[in-house]
Short mmCIF file of C-alpha atoms in Angstrom, two decimals:
data_model
loop_
_atom_site.label_atom_id
_atom_site.label_comp_id
_atom_site.label_asym_id
_atom_site.label_seq_id
_atom_site.Cartn_x
_atom_site.Cartn_y
_atom_site.Cartn_z
CA MET A 1 85.37 66.46 58.88
CA GLN A 2 83.23 63.65 57.55
CA THR A 3 86.22 62.13 55.77
CA LYS A 4 88.36 62.37 58.87
CA LYS A 5 85.73 60.56 60.89
CA LEU A 6 85.42 57.87 58.22
CA MET A 7 89.18 57.35 58.22
CA THR A 8 89.38 57.19 62.00
CA VAL A 9 86.53 54.69 62.26
CA THR A 10 88.14 52.52 59.58
CA MET A 11 91.46 52.66 61.40
CA LEU A 12 89.75 51.71 64.65
CA ILE A 13 88.11 48.70 62.97
CA ALA A 14 91.49 47.65 61.56
CA ILE A 15 93.20 47.90 64.95
CA ALA A 16 90.35 46.00 66.62
CA ILE A 17 90.61 43.16 64.07
CA LEU A 18 94.35 42.99 64.55
CA LEU A 19 94.08 42.95 68.34
CA GLN A 20 91.47 40.20 68.32
CA ILE A 21 93.42 37.94 65.94
CA VAL A 22 96.74 38.46 67.72
CA GLU A 23 95.12 37.85 71.08
CA SER A 24 93.58 34.57 70.00
CA MET A 25 97.05 33.32 69.04
CA PHE A 26 98.27 33.59 72.64
CA PRO A 27 95.91 31.81 75.00
CA ILE A 28 96.38 32.68 78.67
CA PRO A 29 97.38 29.49 80.51
CA MET A 30 94.80 29.32 83.26
CA PHE A 31 92.76 26.67 85.00
CA ILE A 32 89.67 27.83 83.16
CA PRO A 33 89.62 27.46 79.39
CA GLY A 34 88.65 30.43 77.25
CA VAL A 35 89.76 33.23 79.54
CA LYS A 36 91.24 36.15 77.70
CA LEU A 37 91.74 39.86 78.20
CA GLY A 38 89.47 41.06 75.41
CA LEU A 39 91.91 43.58 74.00
CA ALA A 40 89.48 44.45 71.20
CA ASN A 41 87.27 46.00 73.88
CA ILE A 42 89.86 48.78 74.24
CA ILE A 43 88.88 49.91 70.76
CA ALA A 44 85.19 49.62 71.61
CA LEU A 45 85.68 51.89 74.63
CA ILE A 46 87.76 54.39 72.68
CA THR A 47 85.12 54.52 69.95
CA LEU A 48 82.35 55.04 72.46
CA TYR A 49 84.20 57.96 74.02
CA LEU A 50 85.41 59.53 70.76
CA TYR A 51 82.13 59.23 68.87
CA THR A 52 78.52 58.16 69.42
CA PRO A 53 76.85 54.78 70.13
CA LYS A 54 76.20 54.41 66.40
CA GLU A 55 79.92 54.22 65.66
CA LEU A 56 80.44 51.78 68.53
CA ILE A 57 77.91 49.36 67.02
CA LEU A 58 79.46 49.82 63.58
CA VAL A 59 83.03 49.20 64.76
CA SER A 60 82.14 46.22 66.95
CA SER A 61 79.90 44.42 64.47
CA MET A 62 82.30 45.02 61.57
CA ARG A 63 85.15 43.74 63.72
CA VAL A 64 83.31 40.51 64.56
CA ILE A 65 82.19 39.88 60.97
CA LEU A 66 85.58 40.68 59.43
CA VAL A 67 87.48 38.52 61.93
CA ALA A 68 85.12 35.68 61.04
CA ILE A 69 85.78 36.19 57.32
CA LEU A 70 89.53 36.63 57.68
CA TYR A 71 90.44 34.20 60.42
CA SER A 72 88.10 32.08 62.44
CA GLY A 73 85.14 31.36 60.14
CA PHE A 74 81.43 31.43 60.82
CA GLY A 75 81.40 28.66 63.38
CA ILE A 76 80.61 28.58 67.06
CA THR A 77 83.38 31.13 67.69
CA PHE A 78 81.49 33.64 65.57
CA ILE A 79 78.20 33.06 67.40
CA LEU A 80 79.87 33.43 70.80
CA SER A 81 81.81 36.51 69.74
CA MET A 82 78.72 38.13 68.21
CA SER A 83 76.42 37.49 71.16
CA GLY A 84 79.02 38.73 73.62
CA THR A 85 79.65 41.85 71.57
CA ILE A 86 75.95 42.66 71.19
CA PHE A 87 75.38 42.33 74.94
CA ALA A 88 78.48 44.35 75.75
CA CYS A 89 77.64 47.15 73.30
CA ILE A 90 74.07 47.55 74.51
CA ALA A 91 75.17 47.47 78.16
CA MET A 92 77.95 50.00 77.62
CA ILE A 93 75.72 52.39 75.66
CA LEU A 94 72.99 52.24 78.31
CA ALA A 95 75.50 52.61 81.13
CA LYS A 96 77.14 55.64 79.54
CA LYS A 97 73.81 57.30 78.80
CA HIS A 98 71.96 56.67 82.03
CA THR A 99 74.56 56.46 84.79
CA LYS A 100 77.39 58.68 85.93
CA MET A 101 80.03 55.98 85.82
CA SER A 102 83.53 56.83 84.67
CA ILE A 103 85.34 55.03 81.87
CA PHE A 104 86.47 52.38 84.38
CA GLY A 105 82.90 51.50 85.28
CA ILE A 106 81.85 51.41 81.64
CA GLY A 107 84.76 49.09 80.81
CA ILE A 108 83.82 46.68 83.61
CA VAL A 109 80.18 46.76 82.50
CA GLY A 110 81.35 45.93 78.98
CA SER A 111 83.49 42.94 79.93
CA ASN A 112 80.89 41.63 82.40
CA PHE A 113 78.13 41.70 79.83
CA HIS A 114 80.42 40.20 77.21
CA ILE A 115 80.72 37.15 79.47
CA ILE A 116 76.98 37.13 80.20
CA GLY A 117 76.19 37.28 76.48
CA GLN A 118 78.55 34.45 75.66
CA LEU A 119 77.24 32.20 78.41
CA THR A 120 73.65 32.98 77.36
CA ALA A 121 74.52 31.86 73.83
CA ILE A 122 76.20 28.68 75.10
CA SER A 123 73.26 27.90 77.37
CA ILE A 124 70.81 28.29 74.48
CA LEU A 125 72.98 26.32 72.05
CA TYR A 126 73.63 23.39 74.35
CA GLN A 127 70.26 23.54 76.15
CA THR A 128 71.83 23.57 79.58
CA GLN A 129 71.74 25.75 82.67
CA ALA A 130 74.80 24.13 84.19
CA PHE A 131 77.08 27.07 83.42
CA LEU A 132 74.97 29.53 85.36
CA PHE A 133 76.25 28.51 88.76
CA SER A 134 79.49 26.74 87.99
CA TYR A 135 81.09 28.98 85.41
CA LEU A 136 79.46 32.40 85.53
CA PRO A 137 80.55 33.56 89.03
CA ILE A 138 84.24 32.91 88.50
CA LEU A 139 84.17 34.34 84.99
CA LEU A 140 82.39 37.45 86.26
CA LEU A 141 85.10 38.01 88.85
CA ILE A 142 87.85 37.52 86.27
CA SER A 143 86.08 39.84 83.84
CA ILE A 144 85.98 42.59 86.48
CA ILE A 145 89.78 42.45 86.65
CA SER A 146 90.20 42.32 82.88
CA GLY A 147 87.65 45.15 82.51
CA LEU A 148 89.73 47.30 84.84
CA CYS A 149 92.89 46.64 82.81
CA ILE A 150 91.06 47.33 79.55
CA SER A 151 89.58 50.59 80.71
CA TYR A 152 92.92 51.73 82.13
CA LEU A 153 94.53 51.15 78.73
CA ALA A 154 91.64 52.87 76.92
CA ASN A 155 91.87 55.83 79.30
CA GLN A 156 95.60 56.22 78.68
CA THR A 157 95.06 56.03 74.92
CA LEU A 158 92.25 58.57 75.00
CA GLN A 159 94.40 61.05 76.95
CA ARG A 160 97.15 60.78 74.34
CA ILE A 161 94.69 61.11 71.44
CA ALA A 162 93.23 64.26 73.00
CA PHE A 163 96.72 65.66 73.39
CA GLN A 164 97.63 64.94 69.77
CA SER A 165 94.50 66.29 68.10
CA THR A 166 94.61 69.75 69.62
CA MET B 1 90.55 60.07 85.74
CA LYS B 2 89.84 57.91 88.73
CA LEU B 3 87.12 55.53 89.77
CA ASN B 4 84.15 57.45 91.12
CA LYS B 5 81.54 56.33 93.61
CA TYR B 6 79.17 55.04 90.89
CA ASP B 7 81.92 52.73 89.68
CA PHE B 8 82.33 51.38 93.17
CA VAL B 9 78.58 50.84 93.52
CA TYR B 10 78.54 48.84 90.30
CA LEU B 11 81.74 46.99 91.18
CA SER B 12 80.55 45.89 94.59
CA SER B 13 77.16 44.82 93.26
CA ALA B 14 78.83 42.78 90.50
CA ILE B 15 81.09 41.08 93.03
CA LEU B 16 78.09 40.48 95.30
CA VAL B 17 76.09 38.90 92.46
CA SER B 18 78.91 36.57 91.50
CA VAL B 19 79.55 35.53 95.10
CA LEU B 20 75.81 34.88 95.56
CA LEU B 21 75.65 32.82 92.37
CA PHE B 22 78.69 30.88 93.51
CA LEU B 23 77.13 30.18 96.91
CA VAL B 24 73.82 29.09 95.36
CA GLY B 25 75.68 26.80 92.97
CA TRP B 26 77.77 25.41 95.78
CA LEU B 27 74.68 24.63 97.83
CA LYS B 28 72.76 23.10 94.94
CA LEU B 29 75.52 21.14 93.33
CA THR B 30 76.87 19.35 96.39
CA GLY B 31 76.25 15.77 95.51
CA THR B 32 75.49 12.69 97.52
CA THR B 33 77.98 9.95 98.16
CA GLY B 34 77.28 7.01 95.94
CA ILE B 35 77.21 3.27 96.28
CA THR B 36 78.37 2.41 92.80
CA ALA B 37 80.61 4.02 90.20
CA SER B 38 80.46 3.61 86.44
CA ILE B 39 83.54 3.30 84.31
CA ILE B 40 82.73 4.58 80.86
CA TYR B 41 85.00 3.90 77.89
CA ASP B 42 84.24 5.58 74.57
CA GLN B 43 80.70 6.49 75.68
CA GLN B 44 79.85 2.94 76.75
CA THR B 45 79.62 1.80 80.33
CA ILE B 46 82.01 -1.09 80.57
CA GLN B 47 81.91 -1.72 84.30
CA VAL B 48 79.84 -0.76 87.34
CA VAL B 49 81.90 -0.97 90.50
CA ASP B 50 80.68 -1.45 94.06
CA LEU B 51 82.45 1.29 96.01
CA HIS B 52 82.37 -0.55 99.33
CA GLN B 53 84.34 -3.48 98.06
CA ASN B 54 88.02 -2.61 98.09
CA GLN B 55 89.64 -3.74 94.88
CA THR B 56 92.00 -2.81 92.08
CA ILE B 57 90.84 -2.89 88.50
CA THR B 58 93.21 -2.89 85.56
CA LEU B 59 92.02 -2.03 82.07
CA HIS B 60 94.34 -3.48 79.48
CA GLN B 61 95.20 -1.78 76.23
CA LYS B 62 94.62 -4.95 74.23
CA ASP B 63 90.97 -5.09 75.35
CA TYR B 64 90.32 -1.39 74.83
CA PRO B 65 92.36 -0.22 71.81
CA LYS B 66 91.84 3.53 72.32
CA LEU B 67 93.74 3.53 75.62
CA LEU B 68 97.24 4.98 75.51
CA GLY B 69 98.41 2.40 78.01
CA ASP B 70 97.11 0.16 80.76
CA ILE B 71 95.00 1.92 83.39
CA GLU B 72 94.94 0.96 87.04
CA ILE B 73 91.88 1.98 89.07
CA GLU B 74 91.69 1.61 92.84
CA VAL B 75 88.52 1.37 94.92
CA LYS B 76 88.91 1.97 98.64
CA ASP B 77 86.39 2.77 101.41
CA GLY B 78 83.69 4.20 99.15
CA GLN B 79 86.14 6.16 97.07
CA ILE B 80 87.62 5.58 93.64
CA ARG B 81 90.73 6.88 91.93
CA VAL B 82 92.99 6.30 88.97
CA VAL B 83 96.38 5.15 90.17
CA GLU B 84 98.31 4.65 86.97
CA GLU B 85 97.63 5.85 83.45
CA THR B 86 99.40 7.10 80.35
CA SER B 87 98.47 10.59 79.22
CA PRO B 88 100.24 13.86 78.44
CA HIS B 89 99.25 15.76 81.58
CA HIS B 90 98.11 13.04 84.00
CA PHE B 91 94.97 15.00 84.90
CA CYS B 92 92.97 11.93 85.89
CA SER B 93 95.50 10.45 88.28
CA GLN B 94 96.05 13.92 89.78
CA THR B 95 92.31 14.20 90.46
CA GLY B 96 92.78 11.68 93.24
CA PHE B 97 89.97 9.98 95.10
CA ILE B 98 86.39 10.92 94.30
CA GLN B 99 83.33 9.90 96.26
CA SER B 100 80.54 12.38 95.58
CA SER B 101 78.11 12.34 92.68
CA ASN B 102 79.10 15.79 91.51
CA GLU B 103 82.68 14.69 90.95
CA SER B 104 84.06 12.70 88.07
CA ILE B 105 87.39 11.55 86.75
CA ILE B 106 87.83 12.41 83.11
CA CYS B 107 90.69 11.19 80.98
CA LEU B 108 90.04 12.36 77.46
CA PRO B 109 93.23 11.02 75.83
CA ASN B 110 92.23 7.55 77.00
CA TYR B 111 88.47 7.98 76.34
CA ILE B 112 87.83 7.11 79.98
CA LEU B 113 85.23 8.64 82.27
CA ILE B 114 84.55 7.51 85.81
CA LYS B 115 81.50 8.85 87.58
CA ILE B 116 79.74 8.13 90.84
CA ASP B 117 76.19 6.98 90.24
CA GLN B 118 73.52 9.11 91.82
CA GLN B 119 71.13 7.16 93.98
CA ASP B 120 67.58 8.01 92.99
CA THR B 121 65.52 8.78 96.04
CA SER B 122 62.55 10.44 94.41
CA ASP B 123 60.23 9.97 91.44
CA VAL B 124 61.55 13.10 89.75
CA ASP B 125 63.29 12.22 86.50
CA MET B 126 65.61 15.17 86.44
CA GLU B 127 65.96 18.45 88.21
CA VAL B 128 66.80 21.54 86.22
CA TYR B 129 67.84 24.65 88.06
#
């Protein structure tokens, strides 16, 4: 059982790395730079629902560090990715533990707090509060939509995994 | 699985928060109309223009080597715009007229930035929200 869990977690990390790298190759043409779906969050949600918060932190942090080593380097991208992931993980774990939200709610919480974490990091790095009113509201609204898509996909995947493993 | 009522509570509060933030930002960031505009080339102010004097300014490529082509700037009735420029996407001429201190015309390929100067009415150096 322990080995199976180890294998699954490793697989999940691999898929998450792949999703993040592939996604960064296809930027969404929008009027706001830096908007993306956050496909790697599907894996985070699946991990949270398959296992415990401990595995979620493991998968997410390993994903961020390995993507930095393999692809994007330890620059500003890494700092933004890491801060967003930390915020999102903590928010999702707390939301799952203390509220009765379904997977859709948890997904939206995750993508919202990912944005909040990234903008917090930017605000600290560049010593500015300008993003708080100009950028955050519109990004929050977009992240609600992307969170819904993400959690729908994660929900579909989880149903199929449950069907397979019985 | 479907969205339950807790999801909707969170969703509506998130939307409410972002709308509120947007409104606050909109109220705070509305600028004042200016009297002068600065034309900044490669981080140096090269010209300060009086906005109430209708004129056309042309920046030539031979004077400013980083330009991709000559730039024509029009000042009319307290407003300023870029009429003609050379750039891949023509963002700065599409911006059109600007007149308020929270607007600016930015043309990165040409290293050009045009901003309306804020008129200082108080002793406060800078306001940080």
